[in-house]
CSV table of C-alpha atoms and ligand atoms in Angstrom, one decimal:
chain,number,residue,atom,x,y,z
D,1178,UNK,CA,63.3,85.8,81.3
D,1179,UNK,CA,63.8,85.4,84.8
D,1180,UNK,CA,67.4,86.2,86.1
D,1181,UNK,CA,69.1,85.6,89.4
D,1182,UNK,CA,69.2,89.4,91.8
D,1183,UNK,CA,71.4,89.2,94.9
D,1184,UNK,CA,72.0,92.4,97.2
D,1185,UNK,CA,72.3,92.9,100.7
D,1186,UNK,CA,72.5,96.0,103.2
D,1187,UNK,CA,74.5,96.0,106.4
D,1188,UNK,CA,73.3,96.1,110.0
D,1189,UNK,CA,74.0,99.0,111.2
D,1190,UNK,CA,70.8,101.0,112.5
D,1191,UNK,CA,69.5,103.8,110.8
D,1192,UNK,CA,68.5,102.2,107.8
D,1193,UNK,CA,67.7,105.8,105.9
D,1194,UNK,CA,66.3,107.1,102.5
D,1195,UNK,CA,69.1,106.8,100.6
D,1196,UNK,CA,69.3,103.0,100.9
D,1197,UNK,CA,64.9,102.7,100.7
D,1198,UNK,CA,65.3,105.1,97.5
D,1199,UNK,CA,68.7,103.3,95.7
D,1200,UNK,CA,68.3,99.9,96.7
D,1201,UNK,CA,65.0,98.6,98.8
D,1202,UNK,CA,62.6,100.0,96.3
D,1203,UNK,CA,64.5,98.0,93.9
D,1204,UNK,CA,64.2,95.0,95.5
D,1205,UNK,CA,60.6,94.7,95.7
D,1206,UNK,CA,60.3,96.1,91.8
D,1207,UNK,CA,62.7,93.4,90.7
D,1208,UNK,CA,61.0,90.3,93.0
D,1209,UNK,CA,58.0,89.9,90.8
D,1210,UNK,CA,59.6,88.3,88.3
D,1211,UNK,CA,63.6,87.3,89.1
D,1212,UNK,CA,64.7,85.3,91.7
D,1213,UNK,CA,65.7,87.3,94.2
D,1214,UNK,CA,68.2,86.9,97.3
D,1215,UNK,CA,68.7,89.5,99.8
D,1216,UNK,CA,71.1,88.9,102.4
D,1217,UNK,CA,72.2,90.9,105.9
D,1218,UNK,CA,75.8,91.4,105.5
D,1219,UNK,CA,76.9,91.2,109.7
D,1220,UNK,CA,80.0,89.9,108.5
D,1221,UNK,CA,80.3,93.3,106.3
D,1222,UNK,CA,79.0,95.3,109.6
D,1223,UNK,CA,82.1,93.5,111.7
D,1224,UNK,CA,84.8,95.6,109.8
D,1225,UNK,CA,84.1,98.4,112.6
D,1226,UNK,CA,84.1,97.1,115.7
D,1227,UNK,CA,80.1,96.5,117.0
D,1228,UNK,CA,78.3,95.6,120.4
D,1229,UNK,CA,77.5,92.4,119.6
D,1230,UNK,CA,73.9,92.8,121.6
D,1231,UNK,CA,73.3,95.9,119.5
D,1232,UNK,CA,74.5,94.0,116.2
D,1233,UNK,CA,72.0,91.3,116.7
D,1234,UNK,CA,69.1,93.8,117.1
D,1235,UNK,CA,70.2,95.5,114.1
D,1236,UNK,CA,69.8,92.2,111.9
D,1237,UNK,CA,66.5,91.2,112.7
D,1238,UNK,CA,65.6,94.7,112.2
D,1239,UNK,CA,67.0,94.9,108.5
D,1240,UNK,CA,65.5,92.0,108.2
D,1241,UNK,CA,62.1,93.2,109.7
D,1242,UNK,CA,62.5,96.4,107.0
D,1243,UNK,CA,63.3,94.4,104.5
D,1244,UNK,CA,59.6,92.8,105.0
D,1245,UNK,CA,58.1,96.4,106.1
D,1246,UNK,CA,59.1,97.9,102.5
D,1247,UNK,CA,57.6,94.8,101.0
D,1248,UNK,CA,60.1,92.5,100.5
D,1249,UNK,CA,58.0,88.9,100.3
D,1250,UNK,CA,59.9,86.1,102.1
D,1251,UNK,CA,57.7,83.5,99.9
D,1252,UNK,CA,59.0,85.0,96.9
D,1253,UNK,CA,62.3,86.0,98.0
D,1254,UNK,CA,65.1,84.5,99.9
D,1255,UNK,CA,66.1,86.8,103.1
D,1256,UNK,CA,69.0,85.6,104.9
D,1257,UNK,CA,72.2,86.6,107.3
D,1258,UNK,CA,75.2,86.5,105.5
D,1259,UNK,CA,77.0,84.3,108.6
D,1260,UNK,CA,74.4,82.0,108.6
D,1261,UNK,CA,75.7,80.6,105.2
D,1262,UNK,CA,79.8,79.8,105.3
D,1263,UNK,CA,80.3,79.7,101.8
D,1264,UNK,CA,80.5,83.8,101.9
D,1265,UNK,CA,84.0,83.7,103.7
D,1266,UNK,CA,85.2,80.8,101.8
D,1267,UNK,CA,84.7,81.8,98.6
D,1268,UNK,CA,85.9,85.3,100.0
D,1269,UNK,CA,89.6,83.9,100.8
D,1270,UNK,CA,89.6,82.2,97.3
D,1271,UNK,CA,88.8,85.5,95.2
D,1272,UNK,CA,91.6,87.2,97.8
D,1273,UNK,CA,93.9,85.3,96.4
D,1274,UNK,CA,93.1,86.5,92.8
D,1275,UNK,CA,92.7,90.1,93.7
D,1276,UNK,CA,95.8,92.8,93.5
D,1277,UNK,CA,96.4,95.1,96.4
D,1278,UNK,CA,96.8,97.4,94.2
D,1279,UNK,CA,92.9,97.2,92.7
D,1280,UNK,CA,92.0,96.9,96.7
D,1281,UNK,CA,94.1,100.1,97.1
D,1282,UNK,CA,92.6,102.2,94.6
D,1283,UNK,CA,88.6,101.6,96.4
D,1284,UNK,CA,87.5,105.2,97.1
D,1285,UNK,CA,85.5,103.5,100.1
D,1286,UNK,CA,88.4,101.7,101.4
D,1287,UNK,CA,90.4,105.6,101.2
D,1288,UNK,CA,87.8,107.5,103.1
D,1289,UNK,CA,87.6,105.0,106.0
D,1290,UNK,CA,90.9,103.9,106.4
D,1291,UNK,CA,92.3,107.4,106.1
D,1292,UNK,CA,95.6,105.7,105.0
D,1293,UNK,CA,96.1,104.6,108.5
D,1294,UNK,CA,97.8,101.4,109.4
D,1295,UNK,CA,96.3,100.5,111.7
D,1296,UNK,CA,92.5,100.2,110.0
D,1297,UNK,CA,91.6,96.5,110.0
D,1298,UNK,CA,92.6,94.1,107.3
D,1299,UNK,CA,88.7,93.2,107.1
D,1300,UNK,CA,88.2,97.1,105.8
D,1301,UNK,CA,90.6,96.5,103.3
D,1302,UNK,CA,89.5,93.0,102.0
D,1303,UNK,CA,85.7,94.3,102.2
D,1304,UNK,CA,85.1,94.5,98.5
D,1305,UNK,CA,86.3,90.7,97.9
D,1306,UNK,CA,83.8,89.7,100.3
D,1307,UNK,CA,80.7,91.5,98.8
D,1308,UNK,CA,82.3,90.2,95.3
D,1309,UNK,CA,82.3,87.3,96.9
D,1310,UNK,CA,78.1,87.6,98.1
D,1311,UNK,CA,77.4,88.3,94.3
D,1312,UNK,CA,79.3,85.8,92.8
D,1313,UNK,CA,78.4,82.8,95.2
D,1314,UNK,CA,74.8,83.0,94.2
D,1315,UNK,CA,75.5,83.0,90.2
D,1316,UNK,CA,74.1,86.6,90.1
D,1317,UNK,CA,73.3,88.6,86.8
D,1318,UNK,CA,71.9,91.7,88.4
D,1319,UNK,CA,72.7,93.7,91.6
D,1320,UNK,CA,70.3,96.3,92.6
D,1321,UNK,CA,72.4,98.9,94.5
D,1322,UNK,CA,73.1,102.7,95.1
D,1323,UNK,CA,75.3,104.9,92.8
D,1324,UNK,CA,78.2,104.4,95.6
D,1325,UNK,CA,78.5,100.7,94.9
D,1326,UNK,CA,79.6,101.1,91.4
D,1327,UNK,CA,83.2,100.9,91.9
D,1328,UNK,CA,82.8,97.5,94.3
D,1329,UNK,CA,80.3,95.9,91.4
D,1330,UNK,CA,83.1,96.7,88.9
D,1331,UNK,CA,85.8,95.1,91.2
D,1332,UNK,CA,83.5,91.7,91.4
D,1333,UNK,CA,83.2,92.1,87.3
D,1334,UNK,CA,87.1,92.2,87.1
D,1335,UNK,CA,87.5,89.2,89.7
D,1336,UNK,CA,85.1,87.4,87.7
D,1337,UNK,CA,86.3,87.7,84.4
D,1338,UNK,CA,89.9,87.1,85.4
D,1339,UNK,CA,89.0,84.3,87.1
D,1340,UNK,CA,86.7,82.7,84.3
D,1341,UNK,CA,90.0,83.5,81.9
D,1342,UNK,CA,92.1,81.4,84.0
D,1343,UNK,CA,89.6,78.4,85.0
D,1344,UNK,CA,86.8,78.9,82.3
D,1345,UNK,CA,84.2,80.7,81.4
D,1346,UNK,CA,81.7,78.7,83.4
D,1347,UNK,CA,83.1,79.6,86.6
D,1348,UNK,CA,81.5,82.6,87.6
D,1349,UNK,CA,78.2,84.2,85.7
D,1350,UNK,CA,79.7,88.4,85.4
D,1351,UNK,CA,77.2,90.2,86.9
D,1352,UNK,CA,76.1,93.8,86.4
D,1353,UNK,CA,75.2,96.4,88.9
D,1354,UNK,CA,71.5,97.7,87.9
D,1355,UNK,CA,70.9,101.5,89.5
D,1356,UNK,CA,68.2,103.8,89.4
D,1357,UNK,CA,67.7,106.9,87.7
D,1358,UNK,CA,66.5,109.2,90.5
D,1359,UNK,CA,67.4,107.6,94.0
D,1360,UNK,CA,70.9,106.3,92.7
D,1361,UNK,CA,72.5,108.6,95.4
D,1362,UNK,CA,70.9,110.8,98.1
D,1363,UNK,CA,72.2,113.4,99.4
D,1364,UNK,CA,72.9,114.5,103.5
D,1365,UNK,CA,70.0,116.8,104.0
D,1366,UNK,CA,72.9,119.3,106.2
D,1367,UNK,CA,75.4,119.1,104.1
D,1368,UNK,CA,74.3,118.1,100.2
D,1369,UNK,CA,77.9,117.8,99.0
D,1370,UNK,CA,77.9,114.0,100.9
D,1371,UNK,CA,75.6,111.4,100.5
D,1372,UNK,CA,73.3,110.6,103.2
D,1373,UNK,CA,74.8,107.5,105.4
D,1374,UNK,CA,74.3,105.6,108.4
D,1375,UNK,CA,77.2,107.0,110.3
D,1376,UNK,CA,76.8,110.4,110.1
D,1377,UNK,CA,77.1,112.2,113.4
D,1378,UNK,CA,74.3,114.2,112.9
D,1379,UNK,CA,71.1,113.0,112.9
D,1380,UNK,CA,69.2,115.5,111.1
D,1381,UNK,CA,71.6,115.0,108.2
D,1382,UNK,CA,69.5,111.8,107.7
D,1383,UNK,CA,65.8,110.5,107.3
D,1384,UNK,CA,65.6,107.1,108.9
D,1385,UNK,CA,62.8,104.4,107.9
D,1386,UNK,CA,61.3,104.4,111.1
D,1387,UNK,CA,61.8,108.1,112.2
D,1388,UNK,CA,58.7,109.6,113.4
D,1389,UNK,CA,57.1,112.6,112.3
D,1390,UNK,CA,58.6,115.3,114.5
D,1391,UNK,CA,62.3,114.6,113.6
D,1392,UNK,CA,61.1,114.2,110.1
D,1393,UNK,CA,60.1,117.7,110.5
D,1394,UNK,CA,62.2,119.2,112.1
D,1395,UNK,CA,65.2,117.5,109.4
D,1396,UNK,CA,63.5,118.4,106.2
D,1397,UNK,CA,62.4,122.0,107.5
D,1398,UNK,CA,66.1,122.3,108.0
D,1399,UNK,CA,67.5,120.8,105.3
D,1400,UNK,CA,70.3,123.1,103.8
D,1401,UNK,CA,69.0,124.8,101.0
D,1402,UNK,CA,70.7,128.2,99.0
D,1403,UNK,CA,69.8,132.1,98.9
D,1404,UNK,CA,68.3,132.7,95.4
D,1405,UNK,CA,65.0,131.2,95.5
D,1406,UNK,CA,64.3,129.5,93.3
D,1407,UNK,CA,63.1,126.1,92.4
D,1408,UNK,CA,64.7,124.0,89.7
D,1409,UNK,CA,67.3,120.8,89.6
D,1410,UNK,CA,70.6,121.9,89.3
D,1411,UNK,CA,72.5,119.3,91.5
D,1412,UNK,CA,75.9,121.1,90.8
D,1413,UNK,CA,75.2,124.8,91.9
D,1414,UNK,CA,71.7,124.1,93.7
D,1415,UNK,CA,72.1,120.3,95.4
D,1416,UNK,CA,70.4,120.7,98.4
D,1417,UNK,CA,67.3,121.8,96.5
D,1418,UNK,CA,67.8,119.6,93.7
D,1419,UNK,CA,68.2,116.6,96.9
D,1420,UNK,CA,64.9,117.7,97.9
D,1421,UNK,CA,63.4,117.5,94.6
D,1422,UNK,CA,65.2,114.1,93.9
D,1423,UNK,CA,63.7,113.0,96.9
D,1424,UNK,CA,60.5,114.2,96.5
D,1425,UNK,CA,59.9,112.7,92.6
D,1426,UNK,CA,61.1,109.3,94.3
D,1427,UNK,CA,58.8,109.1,96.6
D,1428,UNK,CA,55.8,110.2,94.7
D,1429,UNK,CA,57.2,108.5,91.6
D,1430,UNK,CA,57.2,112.0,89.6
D,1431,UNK,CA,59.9,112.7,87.0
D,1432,UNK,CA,61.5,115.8,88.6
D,1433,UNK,CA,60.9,118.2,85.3
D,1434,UNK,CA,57.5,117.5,86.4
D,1435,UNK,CA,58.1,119.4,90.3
D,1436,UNK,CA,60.0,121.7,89.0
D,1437,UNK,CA,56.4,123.1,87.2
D,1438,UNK,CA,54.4,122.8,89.8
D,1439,UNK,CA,57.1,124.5,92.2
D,1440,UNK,CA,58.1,127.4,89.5
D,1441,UNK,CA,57.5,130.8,91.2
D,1442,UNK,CA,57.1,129.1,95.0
D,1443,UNK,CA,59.2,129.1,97.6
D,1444,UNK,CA,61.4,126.8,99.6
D,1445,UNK,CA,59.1,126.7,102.3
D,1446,UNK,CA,56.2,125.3,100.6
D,1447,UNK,CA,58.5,122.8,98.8
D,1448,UNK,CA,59.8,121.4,102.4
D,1449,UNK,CA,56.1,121.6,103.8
D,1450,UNK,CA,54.8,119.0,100.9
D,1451,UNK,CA,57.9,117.1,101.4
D,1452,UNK,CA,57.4,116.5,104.9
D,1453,UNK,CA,53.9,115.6,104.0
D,1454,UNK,CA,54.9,113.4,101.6
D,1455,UNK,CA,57.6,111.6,103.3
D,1456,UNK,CA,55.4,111.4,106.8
D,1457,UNK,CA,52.5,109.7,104.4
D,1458,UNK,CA,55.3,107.2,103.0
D,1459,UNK,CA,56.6,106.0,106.2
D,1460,UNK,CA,53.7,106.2,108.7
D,1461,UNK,CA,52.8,102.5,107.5
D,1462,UNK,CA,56.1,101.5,107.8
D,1463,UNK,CA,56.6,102.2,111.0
D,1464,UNK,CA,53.3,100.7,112.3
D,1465,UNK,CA,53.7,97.6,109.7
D,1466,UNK,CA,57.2,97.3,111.2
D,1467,UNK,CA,55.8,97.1,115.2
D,1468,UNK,CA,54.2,94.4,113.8
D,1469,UNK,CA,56.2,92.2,112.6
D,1470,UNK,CA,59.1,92.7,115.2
D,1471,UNK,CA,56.1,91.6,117.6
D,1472,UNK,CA,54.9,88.6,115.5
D,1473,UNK,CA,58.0,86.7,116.5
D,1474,UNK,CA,58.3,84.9,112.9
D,1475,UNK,CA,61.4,86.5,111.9
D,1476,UNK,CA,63.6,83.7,113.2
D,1477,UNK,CA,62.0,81.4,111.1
D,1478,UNK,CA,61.9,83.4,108.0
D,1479,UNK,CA,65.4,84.0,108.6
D,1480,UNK,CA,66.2,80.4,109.3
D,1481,UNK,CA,64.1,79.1,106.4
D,1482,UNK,CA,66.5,81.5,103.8
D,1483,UNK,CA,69.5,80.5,105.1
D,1484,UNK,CA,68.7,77.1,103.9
D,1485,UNK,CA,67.8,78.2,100.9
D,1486,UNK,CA,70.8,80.1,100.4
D,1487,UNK,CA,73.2,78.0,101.7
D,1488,UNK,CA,71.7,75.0,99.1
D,1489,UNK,CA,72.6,77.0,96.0
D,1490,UNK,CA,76.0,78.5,97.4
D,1491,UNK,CA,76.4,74.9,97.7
D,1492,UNK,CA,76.4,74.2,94.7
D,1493,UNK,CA,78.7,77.2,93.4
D,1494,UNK,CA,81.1,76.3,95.7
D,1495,UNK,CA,81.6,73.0,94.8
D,1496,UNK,CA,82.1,74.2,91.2
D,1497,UNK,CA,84.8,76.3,92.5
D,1498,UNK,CA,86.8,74.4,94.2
D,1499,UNK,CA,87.0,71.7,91.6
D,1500,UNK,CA,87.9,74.1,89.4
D,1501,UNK,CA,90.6,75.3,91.5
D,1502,UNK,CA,90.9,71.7,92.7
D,1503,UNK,CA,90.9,72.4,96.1
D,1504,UNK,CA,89.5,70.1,98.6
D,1505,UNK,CA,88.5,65.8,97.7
S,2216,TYM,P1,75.1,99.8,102.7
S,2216,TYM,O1,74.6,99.0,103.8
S,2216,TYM,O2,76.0,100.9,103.0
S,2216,TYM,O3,73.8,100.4,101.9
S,2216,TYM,C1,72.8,99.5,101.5
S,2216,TYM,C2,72.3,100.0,100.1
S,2216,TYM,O4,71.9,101.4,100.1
S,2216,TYM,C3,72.6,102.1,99.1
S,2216,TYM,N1,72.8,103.4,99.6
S,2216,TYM,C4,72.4,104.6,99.0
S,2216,TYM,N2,71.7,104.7,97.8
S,2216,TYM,C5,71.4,106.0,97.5
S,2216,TYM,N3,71.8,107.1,98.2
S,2216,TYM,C6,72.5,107.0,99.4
S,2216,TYM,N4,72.9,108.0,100.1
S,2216,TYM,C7,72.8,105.6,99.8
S,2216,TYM,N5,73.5,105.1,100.8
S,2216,TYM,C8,73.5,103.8,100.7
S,2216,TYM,C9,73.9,101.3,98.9
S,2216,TYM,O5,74.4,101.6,97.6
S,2216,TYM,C10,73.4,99.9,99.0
S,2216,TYM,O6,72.8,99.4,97.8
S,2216,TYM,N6,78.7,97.1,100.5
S,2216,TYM,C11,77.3,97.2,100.7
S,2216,TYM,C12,76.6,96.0,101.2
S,2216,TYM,C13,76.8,94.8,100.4
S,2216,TYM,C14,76.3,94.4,99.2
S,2216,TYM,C15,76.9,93.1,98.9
S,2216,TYM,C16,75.5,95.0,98.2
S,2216,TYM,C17,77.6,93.7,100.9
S,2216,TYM,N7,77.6,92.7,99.9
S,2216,TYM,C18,76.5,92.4,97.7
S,2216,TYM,C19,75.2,94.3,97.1
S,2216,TYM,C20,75.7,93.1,96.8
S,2216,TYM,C21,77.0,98.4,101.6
S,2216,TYM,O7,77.8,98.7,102.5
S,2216,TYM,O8,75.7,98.9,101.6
């Protein structure tokens, strides 16, 4: 049966492996027979402070990738999370059945605040605003990475609290849907952390539209270990076992598989295949990208979703707040 998928990805450049290989190759799996919305969460992007010139480059080309990786805008609705208003509204209403102390506890929340008080308000609230983007869309699955797990949890609590106290038609409980290899890259320099956007180093990362020489030159260095050998074992081996997870995503190969065909080689060769494999991956998505950047229909496509997503928050929110009766 066909069930309603909502996810979204923020704006912030260097779209990278680990979001194609936990969440865009999802998308496009999960469009052929759900209805899917993807959205551009700017309003999630705005919790650090951004250029605003740069930040509106960075949508339209999330939005652009979204397409490249084969994201179809007549099947699927892509929009920009500011474009619909519902997002913030509904955001303030779920604040306002949330606990600091649930808010406190978000491992994302700790890393980038680093306890300080002075971190913005909007860092804090973040996860009641992507429970928010789930829940305004009546959402049973949400295709994400292994690091979203605790937010997707938050927005089943929310939900389920709030459905106790209003009823049980309120909000449809989602459930976060993650993949078995891809779930969470690793940083190529340092396998310990997960590959992200902000990283200062940019070798630590593969972006989407990297071209072949810094692909090279990333994977070739890629931390590694000193015995030798080729097999997955994330906890004392993870850069290898990065590379291997990588590598079986890509190619989609179970990663017992590599391991065979890698027994006895060494690192080197496993890199070299890599890059070949990663170059052959992305070389169309570059070029398919250039394309569509140039082809000046993004607006519309973006304009033509927000509609469509702001027709069914519409009706969500309307539920809501005669539920909670707020407004006439
Ligand atoms: P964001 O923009 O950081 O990442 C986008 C998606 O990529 C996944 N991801 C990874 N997967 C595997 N390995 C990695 N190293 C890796 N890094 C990132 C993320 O899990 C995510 O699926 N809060 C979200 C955006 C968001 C959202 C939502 C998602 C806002 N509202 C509603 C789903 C539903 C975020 O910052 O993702």
């Amino acid at each position: 049966m066909s069930k309603r998928v909502f996810s979204g990805v923020q704006p912030t450049g260097n779209i990278h492996m680990g979001n194609y290989l936990g969440a865009l190759k999802q998308f496009v799996q999960l469009q052929r027979d759900n209805e899917c919305v993807y959205c551009i969460v700017d309003l999630h992007a705005i919790t650090v402070p951004k250029d605003p010139k740069e930040l509106r480059e960075n949508i339209l080309n999330v939005a652009a990738l979204y397409m490249v990786v084969g994201v179809d805008p007549a099947k699927s609705t892509i929009f920009i999370q500011s474009d619909v208003s519902g997002h913030a509204e509904l955001a303030w209403i779920l604040m306002c059945n949330s606990y600091t102390g649930e808010l406190s506890r978000m491992t994302q929340f700790k890393d980038k605040s680093r306890a300080s008080e002075s971190a913005p308000t909007g860092l804090f609230a973040y996860p009641i605003l992507m429970a928010a983007d789930i829940l305004l869309y009546d959402t049973d699955i949400v295709p994400v990475g292994s690091d979203q797990k605790q937010h997707i949890e938050l927005t089943r609590d929310v939900a389920i609290r709030v459905n106790n106290k209003y009823g049980d038609d309120t909000f449809v409980v989602p459930e976060g849907r993650f993949l078995k290899e891809g779930a969470r890259i690793m940083s190529l320099d340092d396998p310990t952390a997960k590959m992200s956007k902000s990283a200062e180093n940019e070798l630590s990362r593969i972006s989407l539209l990297d071209d072949e020489a810094k692909i090279k030159k990333a994977i070739m260095r890629a931390t590694t270990d000193s015995d030798g050998e080729i097999r997955y074992d994330p906890e004392n081996k993870p850069g290898v076992s990065n590379l291997l997870t990588i590598y079986g995503a890509l190619v989609d190969t179970p990663v017992a598989e590599l391991e065979r065909k890698y027994a006895g080689q060494g690192y080197g060769t496993l890199k070299k295949d890599l890059v070949e494999v990663t170059v052959q991956t992305l070389r169309p998505l570059r070029e398919r990208y250039t394309e569509i950047r140039a082809s000046g229909e993004l607006e519309r496509i973006l304009a033509d979703g927000a509609e469509r997503a702001g027709s069914q928050a519409e009706i969500v929110m309307k539920r809501v707040k005669e539920k909670f009766g707020l407004g006439l």
